[in-house]
mmCIF file of C-alpha atoms in Angstrom:
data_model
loop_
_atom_site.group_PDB
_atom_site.id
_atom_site.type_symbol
_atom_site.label_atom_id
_atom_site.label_comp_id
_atom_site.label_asym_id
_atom_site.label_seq_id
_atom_site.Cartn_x
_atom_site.Cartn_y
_atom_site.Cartn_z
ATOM 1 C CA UNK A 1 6.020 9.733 24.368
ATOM 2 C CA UNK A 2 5.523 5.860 24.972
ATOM 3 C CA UNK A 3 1.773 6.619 25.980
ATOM 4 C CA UNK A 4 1.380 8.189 22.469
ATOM 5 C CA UNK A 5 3.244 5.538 20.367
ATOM 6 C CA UNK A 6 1.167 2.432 22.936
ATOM 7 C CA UNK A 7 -1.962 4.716 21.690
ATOM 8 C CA UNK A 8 -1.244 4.934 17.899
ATOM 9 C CA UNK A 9 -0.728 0.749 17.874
ATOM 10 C CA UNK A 10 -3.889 0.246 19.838
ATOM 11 C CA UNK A 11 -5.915 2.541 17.591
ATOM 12 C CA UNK A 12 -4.859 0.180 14.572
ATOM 13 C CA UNK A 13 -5.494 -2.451 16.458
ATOM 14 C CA UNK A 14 -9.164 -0.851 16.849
ATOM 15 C CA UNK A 15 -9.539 -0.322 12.946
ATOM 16 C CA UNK A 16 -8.722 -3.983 12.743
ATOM 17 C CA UNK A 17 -11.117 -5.208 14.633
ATOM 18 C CA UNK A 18 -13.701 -2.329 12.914
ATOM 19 C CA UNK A 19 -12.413 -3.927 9.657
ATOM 20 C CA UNK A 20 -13.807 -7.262 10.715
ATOM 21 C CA UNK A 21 -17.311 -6.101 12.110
ATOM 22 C CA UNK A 22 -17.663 -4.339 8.518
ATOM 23 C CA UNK A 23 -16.334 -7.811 6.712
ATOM 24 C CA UNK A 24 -19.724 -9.267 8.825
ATOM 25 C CA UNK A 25 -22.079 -6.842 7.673
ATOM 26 C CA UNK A 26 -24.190 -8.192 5.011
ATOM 27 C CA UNK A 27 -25.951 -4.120 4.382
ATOM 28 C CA UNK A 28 -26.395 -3.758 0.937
ATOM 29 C CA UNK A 29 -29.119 -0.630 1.465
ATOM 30 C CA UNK A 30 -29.474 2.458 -0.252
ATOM 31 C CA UNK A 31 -26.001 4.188 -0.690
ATOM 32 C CA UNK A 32 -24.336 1.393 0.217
ATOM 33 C CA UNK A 33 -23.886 -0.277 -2.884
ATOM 34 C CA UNK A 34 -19.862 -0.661 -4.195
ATOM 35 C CA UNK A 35 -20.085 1.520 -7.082
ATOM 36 C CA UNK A 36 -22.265 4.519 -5.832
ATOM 37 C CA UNK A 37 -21.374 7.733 -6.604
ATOM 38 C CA UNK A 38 -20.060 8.510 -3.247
ATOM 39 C CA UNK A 39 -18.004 5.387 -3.258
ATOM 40 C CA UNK A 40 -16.271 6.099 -6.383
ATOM 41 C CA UNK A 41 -15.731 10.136 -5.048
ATOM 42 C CA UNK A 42 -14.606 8.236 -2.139
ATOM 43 C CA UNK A 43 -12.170 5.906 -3.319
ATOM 44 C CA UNK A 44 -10.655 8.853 -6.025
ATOM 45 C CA UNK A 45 -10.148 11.142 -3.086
ATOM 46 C CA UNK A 46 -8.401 8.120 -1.040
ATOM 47 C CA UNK A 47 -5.927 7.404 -3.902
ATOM 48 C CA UNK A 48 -4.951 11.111 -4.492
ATOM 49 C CA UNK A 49 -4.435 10.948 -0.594
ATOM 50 C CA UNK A 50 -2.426 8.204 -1.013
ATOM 51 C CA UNK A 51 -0.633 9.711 -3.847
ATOM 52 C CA UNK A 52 -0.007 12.772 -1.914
ATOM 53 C CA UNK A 53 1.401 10.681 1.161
ATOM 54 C CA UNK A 54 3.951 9.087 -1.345
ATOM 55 C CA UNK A 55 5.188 12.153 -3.158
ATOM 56 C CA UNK A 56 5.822 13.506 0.550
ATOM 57 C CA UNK A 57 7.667 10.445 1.337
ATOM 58 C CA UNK A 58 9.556 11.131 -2.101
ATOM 59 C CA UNK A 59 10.543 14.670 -0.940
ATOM 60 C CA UNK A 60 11.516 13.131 2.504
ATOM 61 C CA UNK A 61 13.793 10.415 0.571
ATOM 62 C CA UNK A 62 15.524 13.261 -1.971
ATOM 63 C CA UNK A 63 16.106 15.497 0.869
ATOM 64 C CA UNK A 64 17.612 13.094 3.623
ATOM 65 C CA UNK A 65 18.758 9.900 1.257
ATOM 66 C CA UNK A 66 20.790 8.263 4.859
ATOM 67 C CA UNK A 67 16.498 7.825 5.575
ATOM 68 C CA UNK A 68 15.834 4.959 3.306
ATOM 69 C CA UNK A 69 16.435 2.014 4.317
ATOM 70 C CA UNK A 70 13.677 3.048 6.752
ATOM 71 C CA UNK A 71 11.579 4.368 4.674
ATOM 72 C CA UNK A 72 11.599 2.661 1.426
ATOM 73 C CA UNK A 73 9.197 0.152 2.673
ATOM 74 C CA UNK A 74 7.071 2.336 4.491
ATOM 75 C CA UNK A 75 7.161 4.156 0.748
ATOM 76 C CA UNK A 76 6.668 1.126 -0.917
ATOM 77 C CA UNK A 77 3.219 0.304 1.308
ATOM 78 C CA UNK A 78 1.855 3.942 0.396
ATOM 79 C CA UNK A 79 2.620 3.036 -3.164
ATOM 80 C CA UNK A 80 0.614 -0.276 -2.803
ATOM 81 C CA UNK A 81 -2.380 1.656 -0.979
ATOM 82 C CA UNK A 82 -2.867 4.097 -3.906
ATOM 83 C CA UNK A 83 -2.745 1.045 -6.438
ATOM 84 C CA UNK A 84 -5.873 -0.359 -4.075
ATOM 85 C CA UNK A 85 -8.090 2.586 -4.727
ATOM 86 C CA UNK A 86 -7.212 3.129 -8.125
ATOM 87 C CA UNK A 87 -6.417 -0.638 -9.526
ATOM 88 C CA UNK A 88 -3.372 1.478 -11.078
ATOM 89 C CA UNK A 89 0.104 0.737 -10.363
ATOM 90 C CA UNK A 90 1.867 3.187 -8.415
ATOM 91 C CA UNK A 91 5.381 4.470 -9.408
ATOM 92 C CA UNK A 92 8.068 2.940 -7.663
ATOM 93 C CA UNK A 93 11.061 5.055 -7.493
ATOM 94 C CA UNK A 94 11.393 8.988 -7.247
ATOM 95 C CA UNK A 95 12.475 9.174 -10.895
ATOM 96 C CA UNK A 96 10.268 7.892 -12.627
ATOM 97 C CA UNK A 97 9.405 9.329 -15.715
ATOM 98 C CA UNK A 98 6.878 11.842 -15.642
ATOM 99 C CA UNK A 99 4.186 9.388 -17.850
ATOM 100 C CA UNK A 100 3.593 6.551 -15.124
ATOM 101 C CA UNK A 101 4.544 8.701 -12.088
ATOM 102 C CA UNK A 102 1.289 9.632 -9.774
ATOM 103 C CA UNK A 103 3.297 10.987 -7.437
ATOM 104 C CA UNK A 104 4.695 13.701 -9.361
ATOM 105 C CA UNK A 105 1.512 14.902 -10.175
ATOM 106 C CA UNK A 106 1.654 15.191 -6.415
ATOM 107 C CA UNK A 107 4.046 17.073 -6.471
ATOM 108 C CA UNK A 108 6.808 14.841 -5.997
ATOM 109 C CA UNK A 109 10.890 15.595 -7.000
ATOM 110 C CA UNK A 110 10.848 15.957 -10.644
ATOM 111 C CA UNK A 111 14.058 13.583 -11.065
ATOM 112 C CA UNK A 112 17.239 12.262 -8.421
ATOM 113 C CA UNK A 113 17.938 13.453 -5.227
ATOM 114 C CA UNK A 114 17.516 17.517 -3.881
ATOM 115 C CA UNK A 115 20.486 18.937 -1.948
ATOM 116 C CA UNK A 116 20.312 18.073 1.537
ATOM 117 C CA UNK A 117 17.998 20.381 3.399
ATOM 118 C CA UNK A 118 16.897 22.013 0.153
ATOM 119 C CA UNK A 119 13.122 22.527 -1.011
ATOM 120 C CA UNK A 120 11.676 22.255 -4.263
ATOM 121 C CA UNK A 121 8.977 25.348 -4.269
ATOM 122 C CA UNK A 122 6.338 22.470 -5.775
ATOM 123 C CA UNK A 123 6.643 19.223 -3.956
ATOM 124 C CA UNK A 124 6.166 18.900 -0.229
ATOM 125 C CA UNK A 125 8.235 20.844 2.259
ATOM 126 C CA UNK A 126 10.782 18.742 4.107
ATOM 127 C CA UNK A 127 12.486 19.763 7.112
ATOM 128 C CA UNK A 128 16.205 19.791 7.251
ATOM 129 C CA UNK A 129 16.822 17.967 10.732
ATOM 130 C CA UNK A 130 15.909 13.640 9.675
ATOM 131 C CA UNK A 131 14.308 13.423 13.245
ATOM 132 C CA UNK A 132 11.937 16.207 12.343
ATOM 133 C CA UNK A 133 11.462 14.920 8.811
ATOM 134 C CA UNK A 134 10.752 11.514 10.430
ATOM 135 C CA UNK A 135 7.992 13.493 12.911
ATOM 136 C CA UNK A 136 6.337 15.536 9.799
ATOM 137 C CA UNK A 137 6.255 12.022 7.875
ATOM 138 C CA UNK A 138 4.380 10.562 11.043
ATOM 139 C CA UNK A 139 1.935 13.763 11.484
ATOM 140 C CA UNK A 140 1.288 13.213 7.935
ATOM 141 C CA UNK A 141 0.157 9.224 7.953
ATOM 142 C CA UNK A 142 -1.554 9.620 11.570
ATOM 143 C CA UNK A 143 -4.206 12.408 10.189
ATOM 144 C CA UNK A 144 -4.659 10.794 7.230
ATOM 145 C CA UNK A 145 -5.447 7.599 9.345
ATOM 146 C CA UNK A 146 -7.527 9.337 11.182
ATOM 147 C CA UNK A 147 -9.543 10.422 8.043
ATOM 148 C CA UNK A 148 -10.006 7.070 6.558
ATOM 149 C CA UNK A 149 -11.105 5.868 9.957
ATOM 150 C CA UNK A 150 -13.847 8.623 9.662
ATOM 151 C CA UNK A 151 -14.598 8.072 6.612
ATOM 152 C CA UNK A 152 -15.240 4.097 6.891
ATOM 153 C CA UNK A 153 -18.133 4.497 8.488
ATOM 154 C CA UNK A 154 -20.229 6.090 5.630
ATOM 155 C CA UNK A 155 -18.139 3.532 2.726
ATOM 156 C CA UNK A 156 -19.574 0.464 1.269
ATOM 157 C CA UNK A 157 -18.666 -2.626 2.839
ATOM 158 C CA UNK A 158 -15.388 -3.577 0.581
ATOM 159 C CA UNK A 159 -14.615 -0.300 0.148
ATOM 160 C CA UNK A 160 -14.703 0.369 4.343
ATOM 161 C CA UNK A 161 -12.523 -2.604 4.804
ATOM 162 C CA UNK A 162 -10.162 -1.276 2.205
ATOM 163 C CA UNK A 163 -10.327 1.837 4.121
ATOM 164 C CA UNK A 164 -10.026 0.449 7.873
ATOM 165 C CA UNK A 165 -6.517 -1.735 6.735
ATOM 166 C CA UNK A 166 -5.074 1.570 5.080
ATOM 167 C CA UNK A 167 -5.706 3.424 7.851
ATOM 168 C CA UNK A 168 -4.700 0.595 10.834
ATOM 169 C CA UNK A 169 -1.212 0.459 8.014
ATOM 170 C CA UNK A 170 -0.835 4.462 8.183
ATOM 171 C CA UNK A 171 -1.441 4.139 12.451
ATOM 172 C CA UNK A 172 1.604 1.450 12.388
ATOM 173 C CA UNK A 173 3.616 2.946 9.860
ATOM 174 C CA UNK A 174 2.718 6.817 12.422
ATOM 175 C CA UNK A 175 3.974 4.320 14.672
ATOM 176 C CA UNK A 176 7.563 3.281 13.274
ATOM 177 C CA UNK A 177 8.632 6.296 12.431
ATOM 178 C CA UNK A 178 8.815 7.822 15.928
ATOM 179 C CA UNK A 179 10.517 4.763 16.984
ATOM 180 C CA UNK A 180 14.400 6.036 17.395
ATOM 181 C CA UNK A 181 16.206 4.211 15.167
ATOM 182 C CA UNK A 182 17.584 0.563 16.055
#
């Protein structure tokens, strides 16, 4: 299990330093311009990720509330990555009403806490045991890491180094919640 965790770090580490080549590149080609239609299909579907990632963490938070001083700021970086593809601001609490909430659009808790264990049939399921909820939380930011990390190749310059420090974040934060709790 350390092999995996040692893994996860170094492949941030990786996007880091991919984040850096792409700061160097001065390619301002065809279809690589900032506000190309790809781009902007590009950074839409990155924020609803984001949004997406952050109602689950929501769900994870209503059903097992002992879980957040761990993961509120795990939560609270999510929230910041959706406001960086959208220029938005992100809700920041479950319970939020339903006006300036992304994440309930998500699919998010509609207001305060679920019973423990329970699962709202709209929002993101959450497993009952925390260790398992912290694991689904984790399977959830590695893959999406490992989409943006795809998906930087193709982006514009800003918009790939937007994309390479989300996704190094998502490989750290993958990272932190399989770490037992200290």
């Amino acid at each position: 299990m350390a092999l995996t965790r040692r893994r996860t770090l170094l492949a941030g580490a990786a996007l880091g330093g991919v984040a850096l080549l792409t700061g160097c590149s001065q390619d301002d080609g065809p279809g690589r311009t900032e506000h190309s239609l790809a781009a902007d299909r590009l950074r839409r579907r990155s924020a609803r990720d984001s949004t997406t990632l952050l109602a689950r963490y929501d769900a994870t938070l209503a059903a097992h509330p002992a879980l957040e001083p761990r993961l509120r700021p795990l939560r609270g970086e999510v929230a910041r990555h959706a406001e960086a593809f959208t220029g938005e601001r992100a809700a920041s609490s479950p319970g939020s009403s339903a006006d300036d909430d992304p994440a309930r659009d998500a699919g998010a808790p509609a207001s305060g806490p679920a019973p423990h264990g329970s699962r709202r049939p709209s929002g993101p399921q959450v497993p009952r045991d925390e260790r398992a909820a912290r694991t689904a939380l984790a399977d959830a930011e590695r893959k999406l890491a490992d989409v943006r990390a795809k998906a930087l190749t193709a982006a514009p310059p800003e918009l790939a180094r937007l994309l390479a420090s989300v996704a190094a974040a998502g490989a750290a934060h993958a990272y932190l919640l399989t770490e037992p709790a200290g």
